[in-house]
Short mmCIF file of C-alpha atoms in Angstrom, two decimals:
data_model
loop_
_atom_site.label_atom_id
_atom_site.label_comp_id
_atom_site.label_asym_id
_atom_site.label_seq_id
_atom_site.Cartn_x
_atom_site.Cartn_y
_atom_site.Cartn_z
CA MET A 1 13.53 7.06 -35.02
CA ALA A 2 17.21 7.00 -35.95
CA ASP A 3 17.95 10.29 -34.13
CA GLU A 4 16.54 9.28 -30.75
CA THR A 5 18.48 8.99 -27.48
CA ILE A 6 18.67 5.67 -25.69
CA GLY A 7 19.76 5.50 -22.06
CA ILE A 8 21.28 2.44 -20.39
CA VAL A 9 21.63 2.26 -16.61
CA GLY A 10 24.59 0.09 -15.62
CA ALA A 11 28.09 -0.27 -17.08
CA GLY A 12 28.57 -3.94 -16.41
CA ILE A 13 29.15 -6.26 -19.33
CA VAL A 14 25.43 -6.65 -20.18
CA GLY A 15 24.73 -2.92 -20.13
CA LEU A 16 27.81 -2.11 -22.20
CA ALA A 17 27.13 -4.92 -24.69
CA THR A 18 23.59 -3.59 -25.11
CA ALA A 19 24.75 -0.02 -25.65
CA ARG A 20 27.32 -1.21 -28.17
CA GLU A 21 24.71 -3.25 -30.04
CA ILE A 22 22.42 -0.22 -30.34
CA ALA A 23 25.27 1.98 -31.56
CA LEU A 24 26.22 -0.57 -34.22
CA ARG A 25 22.72 -1.51 -35.39
CA ARG A 26 21.12 1.93 -35.33
CA PRO A 27 23.55 4.55 -36.67
CA GLY A 28 22.49 8.05 -35.69
CA THR A 29 21.04 6.94 -32.36
CA ARG A 30 22.64 8.66 -29.38
CA VAL A 31 23.53 6.18 -26.63
CA VAL A 32 24.21 7.24 -23.04
CA VAL A 33 25.36 4.68 -20.43
CA MET A 34 24.90 5.84 -16.84
CA GLU A 35 26.97 4.17 -14.11
CA LYS A 36 27.22 5.00 -10.43
CA GLU A 37 30.84 3.86 -10.11
CA HIS A 38 33.85 5.75 -11.48
CA GLU A 39 34.92 2.93 -13.78
CA VAL A 40 33.16 0.21 -15.74
CA ALA A 41 32.76 -3.45 -14.74
CA VAL A 42 33.22 -2.88 -11.01
CA HIS A 43 30.73 -5.37 -9.60
CA GLN A 44 29.60 -8.74 -11.01
CA THR A 45 31.63 -8.37 -14.22
CA GLY A 46 34.74 -7.36 -12.30
CA HIS A 47 34.45 -10.31 -9.91
CA ASN A 48 33.65 -12.91 -12.57
CA SER A 49 35.67 -16.14 -12.68
CA GLY A 50 36.26 -15.72 -16.41
CA VAL A 51 34.61 -18.96 -17.59
CA VAL A 52 33.00 -18.98 -21.04
CA HIS A 53 30.22 -21.52 -20.51
CA ALA A 54 29.37 -23.89 -23.36
CA GLY A 55 25.68 -24.33 -22.45
CA ILE A 56 25.77 -27.64 -20.56
CA TYR A 57 23.53 -26.76 -17.63
CA TYR A 58 20.57 -24.81 -18.98
CA ALA A 59 17.05 -26.02 -19.72
CA PRO A 60 16.61 -26.45 -23.49
CA GLY A 61 14.45 -23.70 -24.92
CA SER A 62 15.17 -21.31 -22.04
CA LEU A 63 16.68 -17.89 -22.66
CA LYS A 64 19.78 -19.04 -20.79
CA ALA A 65 20.30 -21.98 -23.13
CA ASP A 66 19.57 -20.15 -26.37
CA LEU A 67 21.50 -16.98 -25.55
CA CYS A 68 24.47 -18.81 -24.00
CA VAL A 69 25.02 -20.98 -27.07
CA ARG A 70 24.63 -17.97 -29.39
CA GLY A 71 26.76 -15.81 -27.11
CA VAL A 72 29.74 -18.17 -27.09
CA SER A 73 30.23 -17.99 -30.84
CA ILE A 74 30.06 -14.21 -31.14
CA LEU A 75 32.13 -13.65 -27.99
CA ARG A 76 34.85 -15.96 -29.32
CA GLU A 77 34.94 -14.06 -32.62
CA TYR A 78 35.04 -10.70 -30.83
CA CYS A 79 37.95 -11.76 -28.62
CA GLN A 80 39.88 -13.07 -31.61
CA ASP A 81 39.28 -9.86 -33.57
CA ARG A 82 40.40 -7.65 -30.66
CA GLY A 83 43.31 -9.76 -29.43
CA LEU A 84 41.61 -10.43 -26.09
CA PRO A 85 42.27 -13.63 -24.09
CA TYR A 86 40.20 -16.64 -25.11
CA ASP A 87 41.65 -20.03 -24.15
CA GLU A 88 39.69 -23.25 -24.73
CA ILE A 89 41.14 -25.23 -21.82
CA GLY A 90 38.14 -27.57 -21.55
CA LYS A 91 35.96 -28.65 -18.66
CA LEU A 92 35.28 -31.88 -16.80
CA VAL A 93 31.97 -32.27 -14.95
CA VAL A 94 32.91 -35.07 -12.56
CA ALA A 95 30.73 -37.64 -10.79
CA VAL A 96 32.37 -38.91 -7.60
CA ARG A 97 29.50 -41.11 -6.31
CA PRO A 98 27.27 -43.69 -8.03
CA ASP A 99 24.14 -41.74 -7.10
CA GLU A 100 25.38 -38.84 -9.28
CA LEU A 101 25.49 -40.91 -12.48
CA GLY A 102 21.78 -40.47 -13.21
CA ARG A 103 22.08 -36.69 -12.82
CA MET A 104 25.14 -36.73 -15.04
CA GLU A 105 23.24 -38.63 -17.73
CA ASN A 106 20.41 -36.09 -17.55
CA LEU A 107 22.95 -33.31 -17.86
CA TYR A 108 24.45 -34.99 -20.92
CA GLU A 109 21.06 -35.17 -22.63
CA ARG A 110 20.35 -31.55 -21.76
CA ALA A 111 23.71 -30.47 -23.19
CA ARG A 112 23.09 -32.45 -26.37
CA ASN A 113 19.75 -30.70 -26.80
CA ASN A 114 21.62 -27.41 -26.42
CA HIS A 115 24.11 -28.47 -29.15
CA VAL A 116 27.16 -28.19 -26.90
CA PRO A 117 30.05 -28.95 -29.27
CA GLU A 118 32.19 -32.09 -28.93
CA LEU A 119 30.77 -33.05 -25.53
CA ARG A 120 31.39 -36.69 -24.57
CA LYS A 121 31.03 -39.05 -21.63
CA ILE A 122 34.28 -40.45 -20.29
CA CYS A 123 35.27 -43.13 -17.76
CA ARG A 124 37.64 -43.10 -14.79
CA GLU A 125 40.67 -44.00 -16.93
CA GLU A 126 39.96 -41.23 -19.43
CA ILE A 127 39.61 -38.74 -16.58
CA LYS A 128 43.14 -39.64 -15.51
CA GLU A 129 44.46 -39.14 -19.02
CA LEU A 130 43.09 -35.61 -19.10
CA GLU A 131 43.54 -34.71 -15.42
CA PRO A 132 46.00 -37.01 -13.62
CA HIS A 133 45.24 -35.55 -10.17
CA VAL A 134 41.44 -35.58 -10.45
CA GLY A 135 39.33 -38.29 -8.85
CA GLY A 136 35.91 -39.48 -9.97
CA ILE A 137 34.15 -42.49 -11.45
CA ALA A 138 32.87 -40.82 -14.64
CA ALA A 139 32.68 -37.37 -16.21
CA LEU A 140 31.45 -35.23 -19.04
CA HIS A 141 34.22 -33.65 -21.08
CA SER A 142 33.55 -30.31 -22.81
CA PRO A 143 36.76 -29.51 -24.71
CA ARG A 144 35.46 -26.20 -26.11
CA THR A 145 34.72 -24.58 -22.74
CA ALA A 146 37.01 -21.57 -22.43
CA ILE A 147 38.32 -18.88 -20.11
CA THR A 148 38.63 -15.17 -20.84
CA ASP A 149 38.97 -11.74 -19.18
CA TYR A 150 35.50 -10.21 -18.86
CA PRO A 151 36.59 -6.84 -17.39
CA ALA A 152 38.91 -6.40 -20.40
CA ILE A 153 36.01 -7.23 -22.74
CA ALA A 154 33.79 -4.71 -20.93
CA ARG A 155 36.43 -2.00 -21.29
CA GLU A 156 36.67 -2.79 -25.01
CA PHE A 157 32.87 -2.51 -25.32
CA ALA A 158 33.08 0.94 -23.68
CA LYS A 159 35.69 2.01 -26.27
CA ASP A 160 33.39 0.81 -29.06
CA ILE A 161 30.50 2.86 -27.65
CA GLU A 162 32.56 6.03 -27.45
CA ALA A 163 34.07 5.45 -30.92
CA SER A 164 30.49 5.29 -32.26
CA GLY A 165 29.66 8.67 -30.74
CA GLY A 166 28.04 7.34 -27.56
CA GLU A 167 28.81 8.30 -23.98
CA VAL A 168 29.70 6.30 -20.89
CA ARG A 169 28.85 8.64 -18.03
CA LEU A 170 30.55 7.49 -14.83
CA GLY A 171 29.87 8.65 -11.29
CA PHE A 172 26.12 8.89 -12.07
CA PRO A 173 24.07 7.04 -9.41
CA VAL A 174 20.46 7.09 -10.57
CA THR A 175 18.15 8.64 -7.97
CA SER A 176 14.94 9.05 -9.97
CA ILE A 177 13.33 8.01 -13.24
CA THR A 178 10.43 10.19 -14.40
CA ASP A 179 8.10 10.12 -17.39
CA VAL A 180 8.15 13.46 -19.21
CA PRO A 181 6.36 14.47 -22.41
CA GLY A 182 7.77 12.36 -25.22
CA GLY A 183 10.44 10.66 -23.14
CA ILE A 184 12.03 9.83 -19.79
CA GLU A 185 14.14 11.94 -17.45
CA VAL A 186 16.86 10.12 -15.50
CA ALA A 187 18.29 12.04 -12.55
CA SER A 188 21.37 11.75 -10.39
CA GLY A 189 20.86 14.37 -7.71
CA GLU A 190 20.56 17.67 -9.57
CA GLU A 191 22.00 16.26 -12.81
CA ARG A 192 19.47 15.26 -15.49
CA VAL A 193 19.60 13.17 -18.67
CA ARG A 194 16.61 13.07 -21.01
CA VAL A 195 16.19 9.95 -23.15
CA ASP A 196 13.56 8.58 -25.50
CA ARG A 197 13.87 5.01 -24.22
CA LEU A 198 15.63 3.49 -21.23
CA ILE A 199 17.18 0.08 -20.61
CA LEU A 200 17.97 -0.97 -17.05
CA CYS A 201 20.95 -3.30 -16.57
CA ALA A 202 21.64 -2.50 -12.92
CA GLY A 203 22.80 -5.93 -11.70
CA LEU A 204 22.88 -6.05 -7.91
CA HIS A 205 20.53 -3.06 -7.79
CA SER A 206 18.25 -4.14 -10.63
CA ASP A 207 15.10 -4.45 -8.50
CA ALA A 208 15.65 -1.10 -6.76
CA VAL A 209 16.27 0.74 -10.04
CA ALA A 210 13.30 -1.02 -11.66
CA ARG A 211 11.06 0.20 -8.85
CA LEU A 212 12.15 3.78 -9.65
CA ALA A 213 10.73 3.09 -13.12
CA GLN A 214 7.41 1.83 -11.65
CA ASP A 215 8.11 -1.79 -12.59
CA LYS A 216 6.59 -4.45 -10.34
CA LYS A 217 8.29 -5.23 -7.03
CA ALA A 218 9.05 -8.88 -7.72
CA PRO A 219 11.40 -10.53 -8.25
CA ARG A 220 13.64 -9.20 -5.49
CA ILE A 221 17.43 -9.38 -5.69
CA ILE A 222 19.03 -11.50 -2.98
CA PRO A 223 22.82 -11.05 -2.85
CA PHE A 224 24.84 -14.25 -2.48
CA ARG A 225 28.54 -13.92 -1.79
CA GLY A 226 30.79 -16.49 -3.44
CA GLU A 227 34.18 -16.87 -1.77
CA TYR A 228 37.27 -18.44 -3.33
CA MET A 229 40.48 -20.06 -2.28
CA LEU A 230 43.55 -19.83 -4.51
CA LEU A 231 45.92 -22.71 -5.14
CA LYS A 232 49.44 -21.74 -4.17
CA PRO A 233 51.64 -21.16 -7.25
CA ASP A 234 53.55 -24.41 -6.76
CA ARG A 235 50.25 -26.36 -6.71
CA THR A 236 48.52 -24.96 -9.79
CA HIS A 237 49.74 -28.00 -11.75
CA LEU A 238 47.11 -30.09 -9.94
CA VAL A 239 44.54 -29.15 -12.60
CA ARG A 240 44.96 -28.48 -16.31
CA GLY A 241 41.44 -27.37 -17.15
CA LEU A 242 38.16 -26.58 -15.43
CA VAL A 243 36.96 -29.22 -12.96
CA TYR A 244 33.31 -29.03 -11.85
CA PRO A 245 30.97 -31.23 -9.78
CA VAL A 246 27.69 -32.60 -11.09
CA PRO A 247 25.31 -29.81 -10.00
CA ASP A 248 22.32 -30.26 -7.73
CA PRO A 249 19.26 -29.32 -9.85
CA ARG A 250 17.54 -27.79 -6.82
CA TYR A 251 19.94 -24.83 -6.82
CA PRO A 252 21.17 -22.36 -9.46
CA PHE A 253 24.72 -22.61 -8.06
CA LEU A 254 27.26 -25.02 -9.53
CA GLY A 255 29.12 -26.01 -6.36
CA VAL A 256 32.81 -25.79 -5.49
CA HIS A 257 35.02 -26.22 -8.54
CA PHE A 258 38.55 -25.58 -9.82
CA THR A 259 38.94 -22.65 -12.21
CA PRO A 260 42.23 -21.77 -13.95
CA ARG A 261 42.40 -18.05 -14.78
CA VAL A 262 44.00 -16.32 -17.75
CA ASP A 263 46.70 -14.93 -15.41
CA GLY A 264 47.83 -18.47 -14.52
CA SER A 265 46.25 -18.63 -11.08
CA VAL A 266 43.71 -21.33 -10.09
CA GLU A 267 40.65 -20.56 -8.00
CA VAL A 268 38.88 -23.11 -5.81
CA GLY A 269 35.24 -22.33 -5.07
CA PRO A 270 32.94 -20.61 -4.75
CA ASN A 271 30.64 -21.33 -1.86
CA ALA A 272 27.32 -19.46 -1.77
CA VAL A 273 26.43 -17.57 1.40
CA LEU A 274 23.83 -14.88 1.90
CA ALA A 275 25.61 -11.53 1.79
CA LEU A 276 24.62 -8.96 4.39
CA ALA A 277 24.81 -6.17 1.81
CA ARG A 278 24.27 -5.95 -1.93
CA GLU A 279 27.94 -5.11 -2.30
CA GLY A 280 29.01 -7.31 0.59
CA TYR A 281 32.27 -8.64 -0.80
CA LYS A 282 33.64 -9.11 2.72
CA LEU A 283 32.07 -11.08 5.56
CA SER A 284 32.25 -7.97 7.76
CA ARG A 285 30.34 -5.75 5.31
CA PHE A 286 26.67 -5.21 6.11
CA SER A 287 23.92 -2.76 5.27
CA LEU A 288 20.97 -2.15 7.57
CA LYS A 289 18.94 -0.91 4.60
CA ASP A 290 19.64 -4.06 2.58
CA LEU A 291 18.96 -6.35 5.56
CA ALA A 292 15.68 -4.57 6.30
CA GLY A 293 14.65 -5.04 2.68
CA LEU A 294 15.42 -8.75 2.86
CA ALA A 295 13.51 -9.16 6.12
CA ALA A 296 10.44 -7.40 4.71
CA TYR A 297 10.25 -9.58 1.60
CA PRO A 298 8.11 -12.73 2.03
CA GLY A 299 10.23 -14.70 -0.43
CA SER A 300 13.28 -14.40 1.86
CA TRP A 301 11.59 -16.30 4.67
CA ARG A 302 10.17 -18.93 2.34
CA MET A 303 13.60 -19.47 0.80
CA ALA A 304 15.15 -19.77 4.26
CA ALA A 305 12.57 -22.36 5.30
CA GLN A 306 13.40 -24.49 2.27
CA HIS A 307 17.20 -24.20 2.28
CA TRP A 308 18.40 -23.45 5.83
CA ARG A 309 20.40 -26.70 6.11
CA THR A 310 22.34 -25.89 2.96
CA GLY A 311 22.87 -22.34 4.23
CA ILE A 312 24.46 -23.58 7.45
CA LYS A 313 26.81 -25.86 5.49
CA GLU A 314 27.88 -22.99 3.23
CA TYR A 315 28.56 -20.69 6.20
CA ARG A 316 30.76 -23.37 7.77
CA GLY A 317 32.91 -23.24 4.65
CA SER A 318 33.03 -19.47 4.89
CA LEU A 319 34.38 -19.58 8.45
CA SER A 320 36.67 -22.62 8.16
CA ALA A 321 39.21 -23.28 5.42
CA SER A 322 39.16 -26.96 6.35
CA ALA A 323 35.38 -27.17 5.89
CA PHE A 324 35.66 -25.21 2.63
CA MET A 325 38.16 -27.69 1.22
CA THR A 326 36.17 -30.79 2.22
CA ASP A 327 34.16 -30.74 -1.01
CA ALA A 328 37.14 -29.71 -3.12
CA LYS A 329 39.10 -32.79 -2.00
CA LEU A 330 36.42 -35.05 -3.47
CA TYR A 331 37.51 -33.92 -6.93
CA VAL A 332 41.25 -33.40 -6.42
CA PRO A 333 42.14 -35.75 -3.56
CA GLY A 334 45.70 -34.45 -3.31
CA VAL A 335 44.69 -30.92 -2.40
CA GLY A 336 44.39 -29.72 1.18
CA VAL A 337 44.30 -26.64 3.38
CA SER A 338 48.07 -26.26 3.17
CA ASP A 339 47.84 -25.95 -0.63
CA VAL A 340 45.57 -22.88 -0.70
CA VAL A 341 45.31 -19.30 0.47
CA ARG A 342 42.23 -17.14 0.79
CA GLY A 343 41.29 -15.55 -2.51
CA GLY A 344 38.74 -12.95 -3.51
CA ALA A 345 34.97 -12.96 -3.47
CA GLY A 346 32.12 -11.92 -5.70
CA VAL A 347 28.45 -11.19 -5.08
CA ARG A 348 25.81 -12.76 -7.31
CA ALA A 349 22.58 -10.86 -7.93
CA GLN A 350 20.10 -13.71 -7.54
CA ALA A 351 16.46 -12.91 -8.23
CA LEU A 352 13.92 -14.40 -5.83
CA ASP A 353 10.18 -14.72 -6.40
CA PRO A 354 7.69 -14.07 -3.57
CA ASP A 355 7.05 -17.81 -3.13
CA GLY A 356 10.73 -18.37 -2.24
CA THR A 357 11.74 -19.74 -5.66
CA LEU A 358 15.23 -18.83 -6.85
CA VAL A 359 14.71 -17.53 -10.38
CA ASP A 360 16.78 -19.62 -12.78
CA ASP A 361 16.27 -18.12 -16.23
CA PHE A 362 17.08 -14.64 -17.49
CA ARG A 363 14.11 -12.37 -16.84
CA ILE A 364 13.43 -9.16 -18.73
CA HIS A 365 10.42 -6.86 -18.20
CA ARG A 366 9.02 -4.18 -20.48
CA VAL A 367 7.16 -1.18 -19.05
CA GLY A 368 6.27 1.27 -21.80
CA ARG A 369 9.48 2.96 -22.96
CA ILE A 370 11.52 1.18 -20.29
CA THR A 371 13.04 -2.31 -20.52
CA ALA A 372 14.34 -3.78 -17.26
CA VAL A 373 16.75 -6.71 -16.98
CA ARG A 374 15.53 -8.18 -13.69
CA ASN A 375 17.60 -11.40 -13.55
CA ALA A 376 20.83 -11.98 -15.44
CA PRO A 377 23.10 -14.31 -13.44
CA SER A 378 25.67 -16.71 -14.89
CA PRO A 379 26.05 -17.29 -17.83
CA ALA A 380 25.19 -13.63 -18.48
CA ALA A 381 28.83 -12.68 -19.15
CA THR A 382 29.18 -15.52 -21.67
CA ALA A 383 25.86 -14.59 -23.25
CA SER A 384 26.28 -10.81 -22.99
CA MET A 385 26.47 -10.09 -26.72
CA ALA A 386 23.51 -12.38 -27.43
CA ILE A 387 21.54 -10.83 -24.53
CA ALA A 388 22.25 -7.47 -26.14
CA GLU A 389 20.83 -8.70 -29.45
CA HIS A 390 17.74 -10.00 -27.63
CA ILE A 391 17.18 -6.76 -25.71
CA VAL A 392 17.67 -4.54 -28.74
CA GLY A 393 15.26 -6.69 -30.73
CA ALA A 394 12.67 -6.31 -27.96
CA VAL A 395 13.22 -2.58 -27.41
CA PHE A 396 12.70 -1.71 -31.06
CA ASP A 397 9.83 -4.14 -31.57
CA THR A 398 6.20 -3.19 -30.98
CA SER A 399 5.55 -6.30 -28.86
CA SER A 400 6.51 -6.66 -25.20
CA ALA A 401 9.52 -8.55 -23.88
CA ASN A 402 8.89 -11.44 -21.49
#
């Protein structure tokens, strides 16, 4: 029905992109975005590194691969139309050891299957031509990989929603979701919003909000904090574009890398340490409720049994700047502890299955009138407009989303 009301929980970039897509594709539909914070894009979107991923890493045929590649093209066009930052500075994925060359070749084939534009393999000498201060024996060069400002894009999405007659309701932490005749009632304390359909894009709290909607308990969100160093202003010349390691396929994290930002700064990182709270942006922040939830979930212990050695290594980097920079120096040998200062941190909402498997692909559940985004890590910001297309197609289709 064109005159129905659609609710979206979460005003991060995925929730806002979805609300905007509904408003544009279904004129007459009332859209209400409900967000617990008092501004949009506070959490994962607001702590994003700003990279527009080209689709190098993702398994061909996965939602990540398909929606990332689609998302890049429409995000680029949107930024150009709105005068938002979009700078194709390029990326090098650098092999520093001979045993990484096989993984790099596999990555190249994966990227080709994903139709990553203009990707090529380059040798040591070509690395130096592009990045004089970068070490390595071989690399993949992705010249079309870009950087942008995701919080600015999210704010622009919110303007589009309101211009279309929708509402972004801030300061609305969802406390209950209840089926009522012909619809759904979403409550925040004594305040109520009645909608015909509901889409959950709650990020760090996606599992908790999904449980309010009677969705299944798994997967559970495990918060991983990613901490950054910043190159000092007189050392930002050490890199011209994005410099990444060849990733370890056992983990969904990409390893410590160098990331120029649209403001001219250069981040080094992140590491990946278990946060002691869902919004644990600082090492000192912890939540007994969140820790109890982690301890009670069987997948947490199974994950720990598999990856405890890596966890110890990551925590060393968190506590010691020297340990943090050990990996970074493999890629830019001239950089050291004296060249950096502590930067910010973000928390990644990583879904975890009961068997201890870190969920890699986007995961979206459908429960009657409710659609729940249960896992949307990187490259969700890059793919946000394509994710929105996918969700809207599923919501208004008679079949169920995966």
